Amino acid sequence: MANPVLHPAVRVRELHKSIATATHTVDILRGIDFDVPQGQFVAIMGASGSGKSTLLGLLAGLDTVSRGSIQLDGEEITGLNEDSLALLRARKLGFVFQSYQLIPTLTAEENVLLPAELAGTAGSVGERARTLLNEVGLADRRDHYPVQLSGGEQQRVALARAFMLAPPILMADEPTGNLDTANGAHVLELLLNMNRKEGTTLVLVTHDPQLAARADRRIHMRDGVIVSDES
Amino acid sequence: MRAKTALRLAWRDSRTAAAKFAFVVLAVAVGVGSLTGVRGFSRAFRGMLLKDARTLMAADLSVRVFELPTPAQQRVFDTFTERAIGRTWITETVSMLSAPQLAAPILVAVKAVDPAKYPFYGHVDLAGGGPLPAALEGASVAVSEDLLVRSGLKDGAVVKLGTAEFTIRGVLTYEPDRMSGSVNVGPRVMLTRANLERAGLLQEGSRSSQRFLFKFPSGQADAMILTARKELVGVFPDAVIADYRETHPLITRGLNNATTFLSLVSLIALVVGALGVAMAMQSHLQQKMDAIAVMKSLGGRSSQILQIYLLQAVLLALAGGAVGLVLGAGVQKAFPILIRNFFPIAPNVEFEWVSIAEGLGLSLLSTLLFVLPPLLEIRQIKPILIFRRDMEGVPKSWGEWWVEQRASLGAGLLICLGLAGMASFLIDANWRDAARVGGWFVGGLIGALVLLAGLSWVLLRVLRWVVKVPGLRLPALARHGLANLYRPGNRAEAVLVAFSLGVMFTLTIYLLQSSILGQISASAPPGMPNVFLINITTADRDPVTAFLKTAPGVEGDVVINATAGGRLKSIDNVAQSETNLTGPAKRFLRARTVTWSREMPPQTQVVEGKWWKDGTPKEPEVSVLAEPAKILNLRVGALTEWELSGRRIYARVAAIHRNESVRPGAGAEFVFSPGALDSVPMLYFGAIRVKAAQISQLQKVSFDKFPAITVINLSDVLDRVQEVIDQVALVVRFISAFAILAGVIILASSIAGSRMRRVREVVILKTLGATRAKVAAIFSVEFLLLGLVAGVMGSLLAVAFTNVLLTRLLDAKFQFDWAPNGIAIFGSALIAMLAGWGASYRILDQKPLEILRDE
């Protein structure tokens, strides 16, 4: 059993990721090493194509590594099969995507409820979902479908969904990338407030220096390697 | 994840795809409707046969034979009389009826009854409403209405039947046991036994069926019937015996065969519908790939997501099954209309639990089998899809491919097994035969699907090639329409397979029907007989032969065949009842037809032994056809013991022969030597070829000279055969049309499924200046092409299948006919056009700005 005191929330060692296409092999990540202590807010930065989104996907177990090791909360995830990874995500990870990724056929509340339903969580999940929607200021839009919500509102629903099961680790991929300045700032404030309140470890991918400035630590990537790691 | 949660998620996912899933429900409903309609009607019909068994038989028990009772059989009848069991005797035969005002005699079905007793149950209805005994009194007969319609004779007219004249004194509108009768060729003439004898129609050598009806004392029938039946089976081993506790065996056999055949035809519609469900589910899942990836990234396991979509499929199948049950009730209602010429009855349409369970079960099974491959693809959707779509192009090793595909291959195998299981379930036979036929059916179906898929692939590529031929300047509208066939998500190949399967099947049925009829009515490969003579007595045999040899219009040989019915009792003193014959070979344990001949019949070849030469051998001999000889293990020199019309005959096997002739009577299995059957009453029939224009004349002259002999013009029988085949074909076409309907629904569903892409296209075209008419023309070209290609594919395969069936199985010749194929091809194009516009007509009204603003 993993011990939150002894283990970092995230530990990455010698991580490589290559993709073989029909004609050649592309090395996207070329040896990444870092740890993220419990409760830390880390911003991973880099230009487009630097490998930061791929890194985030691998950290969340959404894809398989080519080589190396990833531990989440002390648990090695690189050898796990797809179902074990899914169970691990349900238990330990929350996710916020750049393009919200709400299920278009579900209402706002149903989207928020989804992780609990997939995890088979019983009890007052409905109440928790409504509380979270209230926190993101969408209590009165809970019956609306994604298509009836603005981008900012959709991302706030995605935030509520990410916190639904109070995960110890939250991964965010350019959470404000698709939003205008005002909405972006609003979503960011909400994310950080909820993160503080829930005591979550936050790994956030961004190319926005202003957003990264709010983080406890900033990891810069270029061409698949870490070029700087500053607190 | 609990089932309740999965159900909730499945429901949420379904509600925004209502229109798409409505097509799925319809596609399933069509197959289920056709299947439950056929089987429900069959059950209701069977129920009615059982409920009204007494009336339909006009008795508590009936025995049907083709010979007069032997003394032993008569003794059993006498003991019945002592036990107060009522009995009446019915004789049925065919004969010729003539009248001065008729150009040629008419073939009629004669039925002799005792009007004082007949019918024991039910009633005979006459047009005027009078009693039957009065209508048959004196020298009078009652006739069915179709005789008057066909001949122009009136009630009260004087007609000649056999050697006697009768007055028509009643028009029959209903006989209770018409369905249980054996001779239904031609209009009915009913008369008393005394009048039948007066007409001279029952001479030795006449072909007639004898039915004995029994009525048991009321209140004791159940107790007595078992014993009585046992006694009758003992003395009438070859008779058809039926009693009111069961459905009539002959009708039941026909009903079972028809039900099996139509059920399998319905299964094709169900399979086409299930293909549609699979297509819809695949397109649905493709649209849901992002949602599935998101669910996986939120912790959803493949098995959980699979559960959601599996439940969705179950709900759709059940909904389709429920709608199908309602449709099936409609089909049940339609059946009595389709078969009213044969069975003027209408069984009650009742919803039985068995039918409901069967309909829902089969819809569920077929749907689940076919959605399995698309559902298994859920496992391949990686959550990383949210970030990178370029993962799809990564080449895979054979090992990885095998790991990914083995489940799909397993699913394919499961589909084949499941279909074979369903087909076997629908076949009314023992499990071994059912499994065999089920296997063949599924093999054929899968083969047809693979062929159609290959053909559609080729034709679509040919069309694509045509568009790109350098120098070929197709009009822009046609080019756009052609290009639309390759629209992503259009699934043209699958649509073509589904649609053309229905076209192919329906057209095959039609081509088979018309080819067989055409073959018979052309009658006639030169040299084949077109006139048959029956009821020739032994005394008339030589005079008839002499008459025919000099009669005008007769071409070729005049052959009068002699036949007798009987059983092979033993071979080399080993009783046949002790042999282990199984399957079709068991027919040799029952009565067989035998003949005798001095000369070796034409086109006969002795393969073993020798044919008797010059006159009568000292001891009776028999030559056996090769196939029965092989089954019965008969060798030259073996001693056979026969029971023929109550006479015991012994004959040694002199020869084993083969016969290549298709002439009636030529393929006799057992040919005895001259004199061997002298003590046996024989039936004689003649088959001759007469110039078509002189057939009526021959009938008239023959009737004057030999009034008891029935001269059948093949073309008259053909009219009747045509009626029967038309009626059967109508029912089959009605059911097979459901397969086309399922295909059309799939086509409409596919077009509706690509609605969003079409809307964008329409908007862009309109923005660029296309008029409404131009956009409509582009879509029309697409729909027309789909229909035409499906029609061509269906037609090509129908022609191929009909050719194979006719030449390989039915030993008939196939002649290509443009008309039905042309109608099928253009009809398919028209149907596709209607279905296409039915599913997308609103698209034309789309205002460009609404869409562009959303984008």
PDB file of N, CA and C in Angstrom, chain A residues 17 19-22 28 53-54 56-58 61-63 82-83 86-87 89-90 95 97 101 103-107 110-111 113-115 117-122 145 161 173, chain B residues 1-2 5 8-9 12-13 15-16 288 290-305 308 378-379 381-384 386-388 390-391 393-395:
ATOM      1  N   LYS A  17       9.328   8.207 -24.954  1.00  0.00           N
ATOM      2  CA  LYS A  17       8.140   7.871 -25.756  1.00  0.00           C
ATOM      3  C   LYS A  17       8.467   8.102 -27.231  1.00  0.00           C
ATOM      4  N   ILE A  19       7.042   7.263 -31.329  1.00  0.00           N
ATOM      5  CA  ILE A  19       5.911   6.806 -32.146  1.00  0.00           C
ATOM      6  C   ILE A  19       6.455   6.374 -33.491  1.00  0.00           C
ATOM      7  N   ALA A  20       6.134   5.132 -33.858  1.00  0.00           N
ATOM      8  CA  ALA A  20       6.574   4.632 -35.168  1.00  0.00           C
ATOM      9  C   ALA A  20       5.468   4.913 -36.177  1.00  0.00           C
ATOM     10  N   THR A  21       5.793   5.665 -37.211  1.00  0.00           N
ATOM     11  CA  THR A  21       4.847   5.844 -38.304  1.00  0.00           C
ATOM     12  C   THR A  21       5.234   4.881 -39.414  1.00  0.00           C
ATOM     13  N   ALA A  22       4.538   4.960 -40.512  1.00  0.00           N
ATOM     14  CA  ALA A  22       4.813   4.015 -41.603  1.00  0.00           C
ATOM     15  C   ALA A  22       6.233   4.172 -42.133  1.00  0.00           C
ATOM     16  N   ILE A  28       9.350  11.437 -29.094  1.00  0.00           N
ATOM     17  CA  ILE A  28       8.633  12.595 -28.535  1.00  0.00           C
ATOM     18  C   ILE A  28       9.200  12.963 -27.156  1.00  0.00           C
ATOM     19  N   SER A  53       2.257  17.769 -23.617  1.00  0.00           N
ATOM     20  CA  SER A  53       0.952  17.088 -23.550  1.00  0.00           C
ATOM     21  C   SER A  53       1.121  15.574 -23.537  1.00  0.00           C
ATOM     22  N   THR A  54       2.130  15.101 -24.303  1.00  0.00           N
ATOM     23  CA  THR A  54       2.393  13.649 -24.298  1.00  0.00           C
ATOM     24  C   THR A  54       2.806  13.210 -22.904  1.00  0.00           C
ATOM     25  N   LEU A  56       1.978  14.583 -20.088  1.00  0.00           N
ATOM     26  CA  LEU A  56       0.797  14.585 -19.219  1.00  0.00           C
ATOM     27  C   LEU A  56      -0.045  13.326 -19.459  1.00  0.00           C
ATOM     28  N   GLY A  57      -0.193  12.973 -20.735  1.00  0.00           N
ATOM     29  CA  GLY A  57      -0.966  11.773 -21.078  1.00  0.00           C
ATOM     30  C   GLY A  57      -0.345  10.525 -20.481  1.00  0.00           C
ATOM     31  N   LEU A  58       0.989  10.467 -20.518  1.00  0.00           N
ATOM     32  CA  LEU A  58       1.666   9.297 -19.953  1.00  0.00           C
ATOM     33  C   LEU A  58       1.529   9.273 -18.433  1.00  0.00           C
ATOM     34  N   GLY A  61      -1.506   7.783 -17.441  1.00  0.00           N
ATOM     35  CA  GLY A  61      -1.723   6.405 -17.881  1.00  0.00           C
ATOM     36  C   GLY A  61      -2.651   6.315 -19.077  1.00  0.00           C
ATOM     37  N   LEU A  62      -2.740   7.391 -19.862  1.00  0.00           N
ATOM     38  CA  LEU A  62      -3.614   7.371 -21.033  1.00  0.00           C
ATOM     39  C   LEU A  62      -2.917   6.720 -22.227  1.00  0.00           C
ATOM     40  N   ASP A  63      -1.611   6.566 -22.121  1.00  0.00           N
ATOM     41  CA  ASP A  63      -0.856   5.977 -23.213  1.00  0.00           C
ATOM     42  C   ASP A  63       0.271   5.147 -22.605  1.00  0.00           C
ATOM     43  N   GLU A  82      -4.785  -1.975 -19.215  1.00  0.00           N
ATOM     44  CA  GLU A  82      -5.682  -0.849 -19.435  1.00  0.00           C
ATOM     45  C   GLU A  82      -6.735  -0.705 -18.337  1.00  0.00           C
ATOM     46  N   ASP A  83      -7.277  -1.835 -17.917  1.00  0.00           N
ATOM     47  CA  ASP A  83      -8.326  -1.766 -16.894  1.00  0.00           C
ATOM     48  C   ASP A  83      -7.772  -1.326 -15.548  1.00  0.00           C
ATOM     49  N   ALA A  86      -7.336   2.292 -15.690  1.00  0.00           N
ATOM     50  CA  ALA A  86      -8.621   2.977 -15.568  1.00  0.00           C
ATOM     51  C   ALA A  86      -9.041   3.054 -14.103  1.00  0.00           C
ATOM     52  N   LEU A  87      -8.860   1.942 -13.395  1.00  0.00           N
ATOM     53  CA  LEU A  87      -9.219   1.920 -11.969  1.00  0.00           C
ATOM     54  C   LEU A  87      -8.366   2.915 -11.185  1.00  0.00           C
ATOM     55  N   ARG A  89      -6.954   5.634 -12.358  1.00  0.00           N
ATOM     56  CA  ARG A  89      -7.396   7.007 -12.674  1.00  0.00           C
ATOM     57  C   ARG A  89      -8.636   7.354 -11.872  1.00  0.00           C
ATOM     58  N   ALA A  90      -9.537   6.378 -11.801  1.00  0.00           N
ATOM     59  CA  ALA A  90     -10.787   6.630 -11.066  1.00  0.00           C
ATOM     60  C   ALA A  90     -10.472   6.947  -9.603  1.00  0.00           C
ATOM     61  N   PHE A  95      -8.954  15.135 -14.118  1.00  0.00           N
ATOM     62  CA  PHE A  95      -8.404  15.617 -15.383  1.00  0.00           C
ATOM     63  C   PHE A  95      -9.172  16.828 -15.875  1.00  0.00           C
ATOM     64  N   PHE A  97      -9.194  19.146 -19.404  1.00  0.00           N
ATOM     65  CA  PHE A  97      -8.632  19.209 -20.757  1.00  0.00           C
ATOM     66  C   PHE A  97      -8.751  20.622 -21.327  1.00  0.00           C
ATOM     67  N   GLN A 101     -13.780  18.528 -23.201  1.00  0.00           N
ATOM     68  CA  GLN A 101     -14.114  17.102 -23.326  1.00  0.00           C
ATOM     69  C   GLN A 101     -15.302  16.700 -22.471  1.00  0.00           C
ATOM     70  N   ILE A 103     -19.097  15.207 -22.288  1.00  0.00           N
ATOM     71  CA  ILE A 103     -19.863  14.305 -23.156  1.00  0.00           C
ATOM     72  C   ILE A 103     -21.081  15.087 -23.660  1.00  0.00           C
ATOM     73  N   PRO A 104     -21.183  15.276 -24.971  1.00  0.00           N
ATOM     74  CA  PRO A 104     -22.214  16.175 -25.481  1.00  0.00           C
ATOM     75  C   PRO A 104     -23.645  15.713 -25.197  1.00  0.00           C
ATOM     76  N   THR A 105     -23.805  14.402 -24.987  1.00  0.00           N
ATOM     77  CA  THR A 105     -25.173  13.885 -24.788  1.00  0.00           C
ATOM     78  C   THR A 105     -25.603  13.913 -23.320  1.00  0.00           C
ATOM     79  N   LEU A 106     -24.720  14.380 -22.439  1.00  0.00           N
ATOM     80  CA  LEU A 106     -25.068  14.442 -21.021  1.00  0.00           C
ATOM     81  C   LEU A 106     -25.240  15.892 -20.591  1.00  0.00           C
ATOM     82  N   THR A 107     -26.116  16.116 -19.627  1.00  0.00           N
ATOM     83  CA  THR A 107     -26.282  17.472 -19.092  1.00  0.00           C
ATOM     84  C   THR A 107     -25.069  17.809 -18.231  1.00  0.00           C
ATOM     85  N   GLU A 110     -24.986  15.641 -15.192  1.00  0.00           N
ATOM     86  CA  GLU A 110     -24.674  14.250 -15.531  1.00  0.00           C
ATOM     87  C   GLU A 110     -23.198  14.098 -15.870  1.00  0.00           C
ATOM     88  N   ASN A 111     -22.619  15.118 -16.512  1.00  0.00           N
ATOM     89  CA  ASN A 111     -21.186  15.086 -16.802  1.00  0.00           C
ATOM     90  C   ASN A 111     -20.381  15.064 -15.514  1.00  0.00           C
ATOM     91  N   LEU A 113     -21.390  14.003 -12.643  1.00  0.00           N
ATOM     92  CA  LEU A 113     -21.649  12.731 -11.950  1.00  0.00           C
ATOM     93  C   LEU A 113     -20.883  11.555 -12.545  1.00  0.00           C
ATOM     94  N   LEU A 114     -20.481  11.682 -13.799  1.00  0.00           N
ATOM     95  CA  LEU A 114     -19.944  10.539 -14.544  1.00  0.00           C
ATOM     96  C   LEU A 114     -18.808   9.794 -13.833  1.00  0.00           C
ATOM     97  N   PRO A 115     -17.768  10.472 -13.317  1.00  0.00           N
ATOM     98  CA  PRO A 115     -16.690   9.717 -12.654  1.00  0.00           C
ATOM     99  C   PRO A 115     -17.217   8.879 -11.493  1.00  0.00           C
ATOM    100  N   GLU A 117     -20.184   7.650 -11.195  1.00  0.00           N
ATOM    101  CA  GLU A 117     -20.951   6.523 -11.723  1.00  0.00           C
ATOM    102  C   GLU A 117     -20.033   5.434 -12.265  1.00  0.00           C
ATOM    103  N   LEU A 118     -18.958   5.850 -12.935  1.00  0.00           N
ATOM    104  CA  LEU A 118     -18.012   4.868 -13.461  1.00  0.00           C
ATOM    105  C   LEU A 118     -17.293   4.139 -12.333  1.00  0.00           C
ATOM    106  N   ALA A 119     -17.053   4.858 -11.244  1.00  0.00           N
ATOM    107  CA  ALA A 119     -16.359   4.240 -10.104  1.00  0.00           C
ATOM    108  C   ALA A 119     -17.322   3.437  -9.238  1.00  0.00           C
ATOM    109  N   GLY A 120     -18.595   3.536  -9.530  1.00  0.00           N
ATOM    110  CA  GLY A 120     -19.600   2.800  -8.760  1.00  0.00           C
ATOM    111  C   GLY A 120     -19.773   3.369  -7.370  1.00  0.00           C
ATOM    112  N   THR A 121     -19.497   4.666  -7.198  1.00  0.00           N
ATOM    113  CA  THR A 121     -19.607   5.289  -5.888  1.00  0.00           C
ATOM    114  C   THR A 121     -21.074   5.429  -5.491  1.00  0.00           C
ATOM    115  N   ALA A 122     -21.375   4.935  -4.327  1.00  0.00           N
ATOM    116  CA  ALA A 122     -22.762   5.043  -3.850  1.00  0.00           C
ATOM    117  C   ALA A 122     -22.884   6.265  -2.947  1.00  0.00           C
ATOM    118  N   TYR A 145     -27.201  21.167 -21.614  1.00  0.00           N
ATOM    119  CA  TYR A 145     -26.249  20.318 -22.340  1.00  0.00           C
ATOM    120  C   TYR A 145     -25.028  21.165 -22.715  1.00  0.00           C
ATOM    121  N   ARG A 161     -16.278  18.341 -12.606  1.00  0.00           N
ATOM    122  CA  ARG A 161     -16.151  16.902 -12.868  1.00  0.00           C
ATOM    123  C   ARG A 161     -14.807  16.383 -12.354  1.00  0.00           C
ATOM    124  N   ASP A 173      -4.513  20.117 -18.725  1.00  0.00           N
ATOM    125  CA  ASP A 173      -3.827  20.359 -19.999  1.00  0.00           C
ATOM    126  C   ASP A 173      -4.333  21.660 -20.589  1.00  0.00           C
TER     127      ASP A 173
ATOM    128  N   MET B   1     -19.441  -1.423 -11.949  1.00  0.00           N
ATOM    129  CA  MET B   1     -20.593  -0.537 -12.191  1.00  0.00           C
ATOM    130  C   MET B   1     -21.871  -1.367 -12.126  1.00  0.00           C
ATOM    131  N   ARG B   2     -22.819  -0.849 -11.400  1.00  0.00           N
ATOM    132  CA  ARG B   2     -24.063  -1.594 -11.263  1.00  0.00           C
ATOM    133  C   ARG B   2     -24.874  -1.504 -12.560  1.00  0.00           C
ATOM    134  N   THR B   5     -26.759   1.671 -13.030  1.00  0.00           N
ATOM    135  CA  THR B   5     -25.965   2.809 -13.510  1.00  0.00           C
ATOM    136  C   THR B   5     -25.711   2.676 -15.009  1.00  0.00           C
ATOM    137  N   ARG B   8     -28.714   3.556 -16.830  1.00  0.00           N
ATOM    138  CA  ARG B   8     -28.938   5.006 -16.849  1.00  0.00           C
ATOM    139  C   ARG B   8     -28.045   5.673 -17.899  1.00  0.00           C
ATOM    140  N   LEU B   9     -26.773   5.236 -17.916  1.00  0.00           N
ATOM    141  CA  LEU B   9     -25.845   5.824 -18.886  1.00  0.00           C
ATOM    142  C   LEU B   9     -26.250   5.450 -20.316  1.00  0.00           C
ATOM    143  N   ARG B  12     -29.129   7.640 -21.261  1.00  0.00           N
ATOM    144  CA  ARG B  12     -28.697   9.021 -21.547  1.00  0.00           C
ATOM    145  C   ARG B  12     -28.061   9.103 -22.933  1.00  0.00           C
ATOM    146  N   ASP B  13     -27.297   8.065 -23.256  1.00  0.00           N
ATOM    147  CA  ASP B  13     -26.617   8.082 -24.545  1.00  0.00           C
ATOM    148  C   ASP B  13     -27.629   7.932 -25.695  1.00  0.00           C
ATOM    149  N   ARG B  15     -30.858   8.892 -25.792  1.00  0.00           N
ATOM    150  CA  ARG B  15     -31.921   9.888 -25.989  1.00  0.00           C
ATOM    151  C   ARG B  15     -31.552  10.960 -27.020  1.00  0.00           C
ATOM    152  N   THR B  16     -30.247  11.184 -27.209  1.00  0.00           N
ATOM    153  CA  THR B  16     -29.893  12.203 -28.212  1.00  0.00           C
ATOM    154  C   THR B  16     -29.706  11.591 -29.597  1.00  0.00           C
ATOM    155  N   LYS B 288     -18.867   8.416 -31.091  1.00  0.00           N
ATOM    156  CA  LYS B 288     -18.703   8.488 -29.634  1.00  0.00           C
ATOM    157  C   LYS B 288     -17.266   8.218 -29.208  1.00  0.00           C
ATOM    158  N   ASP B 290     -14.638  10.052 -28.994  1.00  0.00           N
ATOM    159  CA  ASP B 290     -14.101  11.034 -28.043  1.00  0.00           C
ATOM    160  C   ASP B 290     -14.718  10.827 -26.668  1.00  0.00           C
ATOM    161  N   ALA B 291     -16.047  10.619 -26.678  1.00  0.00           N
ATOM    162  CA  ALA B 291     -16.744  10.436 -25.395  1.00  0.00           C
ATOM    163  C   ALA B 291     -16.218   9.194 -24.683  1.00  0.00           C
ATOM    164  N   ILE B 292     -15.968   8.128 -25.470  1.00  0.00           N
ATOM    165  CA  ILE B 292     -15.456   6.892 -24.862  1.00  0.00           C
ATOM    166  C   ILE B 292     -14.050   7.124 -24.319  1.00  0.00           C
ATOM    167  N   ALA B 293     -13.239   7.855 -25.099  1.00  0.00           N
ATOM    168  CA  ALA B 293     -11.879   8.170 -24.636  1.00  0.00           C
ATOM    169  C   ALA B 293     -11.938   8.999 -23.354  1.00  0.00           C
ATOM    170  N   VAL B 294     -12.875   9.950 -23.300  1.00  0.00           N
ATOM    171  CA  VAL B 294     -13.020  10.768 -22.082  1.00  0.00           C
ATOM    172  C   VAL B 294     -13.420   9.884 -20.908  1.00  0.00           C
ATOM    173  N   MET B 295     -14.391   8.995 -21.150  1.00  0.00           N
ATOM    174  CA  MET B 295     -14.836   8.114 -20.065  1.00  0.00           C
ATOM    175  C   MET B 295     -13.666   7.275 -19.569  1.00  0.00           C
ATOM    176  N   LYS B 296     -12.846   6.788 -20.526  1.00  0.00           N
ATOM    177  CA  LYS B 296     -11.690   5.988 -20.108  1.00  0.00           C
ATOM    178  C   LYS B 296     -10.709   6.830 -19.309  1.00  0.00           C
ATOM    179  N   SER B 297     -10.536   8.089 -19.741  1.00  0.00           N
ATOM    180  CA  SER B 297      -9.601   8.939 -19.003  1.00  0.00           C
ATOM    181  C   SER B 297     -10.160   9.318 -17.635  1.00  0.00           C
ATOM    182  N   LEU B 298     -11.465   9.206 -17.464  1.00  0.00           N
ATOM    183  CA  LEU B 298     -12.072   9.489 -16.155  1.00  0.00           C
ATOM    184  C   LEU B 298     -12.157   8.231 -15.293  1.00  0.00           C
ATOM    185  N   GLY B 299     -11.550   7.143 -15.770  1.00  0.00           N
ATOM    186  CA  GLY B 299     -11.514   5.937 -14.944  1.00  0.00           C
ATOM    187  C   GLY B 299     -12.438   4.838 -15.409  1.00  0.00           C
ATOM    188  N   GLY B 300     -13.118   5.040 -16.531  1.00  0.00           N
ATOM    189  CA  GLY B 300     -14.022   3.998 -17.026  1.00  0.00           C
ATOM    190  C   GLY B 300     -13.235   2.866 -17.664  1.00  0.00           C
ATOM    191  N   ARG B 301     -13.574   1.621 -17.290  1.00  0.00           N
ATOM    192  CA  ARG B 301     -12.899   0.470 -17.896  1.00  0.00           C
ATOM    193  C   ARG B 301     -13.628   0.072 -19.182  1.00  0.00           C
ATOM    194  N   SER B 302     -12.894  -0.607 -20.053  1.00  0.00           N
ATOM    195  CA  SER B 302     -13.500  -1.042 -21.317  1.00  0.00           C
ATOM    196  C   SER B 302     -14.749  -1.870 -21.049  1.00  0.00           C
ATOM    197  N   SER B 303     -14.645  -2.765 -20.051  1.00  0.00           N
ATOM    198  CA  SER B 303     -15.782  -3.644 -19.769  1.00  0.00           C
ATOM    199  C   SER B 303     -17.005  -2.843 -19.343  1.00  0.00           C
ATOM    200  N   GLN B 304     -16.758  -1.740 -18.579  1.00  0.00           N
ATOM    201  CA  GLN B 304     -17.889  -0.912 -18.133  1.00  0.00           C
ATOM    202  C   GLN B 304     -18.546  -0.221 -19.330  1.00  0.00           C
ATOM    203  N   ILE B 305     -17.705   0.299 -20.211  1.00  0.00           N
ATOM    204  CA  ILE B 305     -18.236   1.034 -21.370  1.00  0.00           C
ATOM    205  C   ILE B 305     -18.951   0.063 -22.312  1.00  0.00           C
ATOM    206  N   ILE B 308     -22.327  -0.553 -21.082  1.00  0.00           N
ATOM    207  CA  ILE B 308     -23.280   0.529 -21.390  1.00  0.00           C
ATOM    208  C   ILE B 308     -23.858   0.333 -22.791  1.00  0.00           C
ATOM    209  N   ILE B 378     -14.638  -1.124 -28.982  1.00  0.00           N
ATOM    210  CA  ILE B 378     -14.519  -0.191 -27.850  1.00  0.00           C
ATOM    211  C   ILE B 378     -13.187  -0.413 -27.126  1.00  0.00           C
ATOM    212  N   ARG B 379     -12.790  -1.696 -27.081  1.00  0.00           N
ATOM    213  CA  ARG B 379     -11.557  -2.006 -26.356  1.00  0.00           C
ATOM    214  C   ARG B 379     -10.335  -1.367 -27.014  1.00  0.00           C
ATOM    215  N   ILE B 381     -10.243   1.579 -28.394  1.00  0.00           N
ATOM    216  CA  ILE B 381     -10.192   3.046 -28.290  1.00  0.00           C
ATOM    217  C   ILE B 381      -9.313   3.420 -27.101  1.00  0.00           C
ATOM    218  N   LYS B 382      -8.224   4.146 -27.403  1.00  0.00           N
ATOM    219  CA  LYS B 382      -7.280   4.526 -26.341  1.00  0.00           C
ATOM    220  C   LYS B 382      -7.654   5.900 -25.810  1.00  0.00           C
ATOM    221  N   PRO B 383      -7.522   6.094 -24.495  1.00  0.00           N
ATOM    222  CA  PRO B 383      -7.868   7.406 -23.940  1.00  0.00           C
ATOM    223  C   PRO B 383      -6.968   8.532 -24.469  1.00  0.00           C
ATOM    224  N   ILE B 384      -5.784   8.167 -24.930  1.00  0.00           N
ATOM    225  CA  ILE B 384      -4.855   9.195 -25.431  1.00  0.00           C
ATOM    226  C   ILE B 384      -5.382   9.862 -26.702  1.00  0.00           C
ATOM    227  N   ILE B 386      -7.695  11.632 -27.037  1.00  0.00           N
ATOM    228  CA  ILE B 386      -8.057  13.024 -26.750  1.00  0.00           C
ATOM    229  C   ILE B 386      -6.912  13.963 -27.126  1.00  0.00           C
ATOM    230  N   PHE B 387      -5.684  13.469 -26.963  1.00  0.00           N
ATOM    231  CA  PHE B 387      -4.522  14.318 -27.251  1.00  0.00           C
ATOM    232  C   PHE B 387      -3.982  14.143 -28.659  1.00  0.00           C
ATOM    233  N   ARG B 388      -3.902  12.888 -29.079  1.00  0.00           N
ATOM    234  CA  ARG B 388      -3.235  12.642 -30.354  1.00  0.00           C
ATOM    235  C   ARG B 388      -4.059  11.712 -31.228  1.00  0.00           C
ATOM    236  N   ASP B 390      -2.929  11.047 -34.278  1.00  0.00           N
ATOM    237  CA  ASP B 390      -2.009  10.414 -35.228  1.00  0.00           C
ATOM    238  C   ASP B 390      -1.599   9.007 -34.811  1.00  0.00           C
ATOM    239  N   MET B 391      -2.105   8.561 -33.670  1.00  0.00           N
ATOM    240  CA  MET B 391      -1.795   7.208 -33.228  1.00  0.00           C
ATOM    241  C   MET B 391      -2.354   6.159 -34.187  1.00  0.00           C
ATOM    242  N   GLY B 393      -2.262   5.824 -37.287  1.00  0.00           N
ATOM    243  CA  GLY B 393      -1.465   5.398 -38.434  1.00  0.00           C
ATOM    244  C   GLY B 393      -0.302   4.490 -38.073  1.00  0.00           C
ATOM    245  N   VAL B 394      -0.145   4.171 -36.812  1.00  0.00           N
ATOM    246  CA  VAL B 394       1.012   3.391 -36.408  1.00  0.00           C
ATOM    247  C   VAL B 394       0.884   1.952 -36.904  1.00  0.00           C
ATOM    248  N   PRO B 395       1.911   1.465 -37.656  1.00  0.00           N
ATOM    249  CA  PRO B 395       1.802   0.095 -38.148  1.00  0.00           C
ATOM    250  C   PRO B 395       1.937  -0.912 -37.005  1.00  0.00           C
TER     251      PRO B 395
END
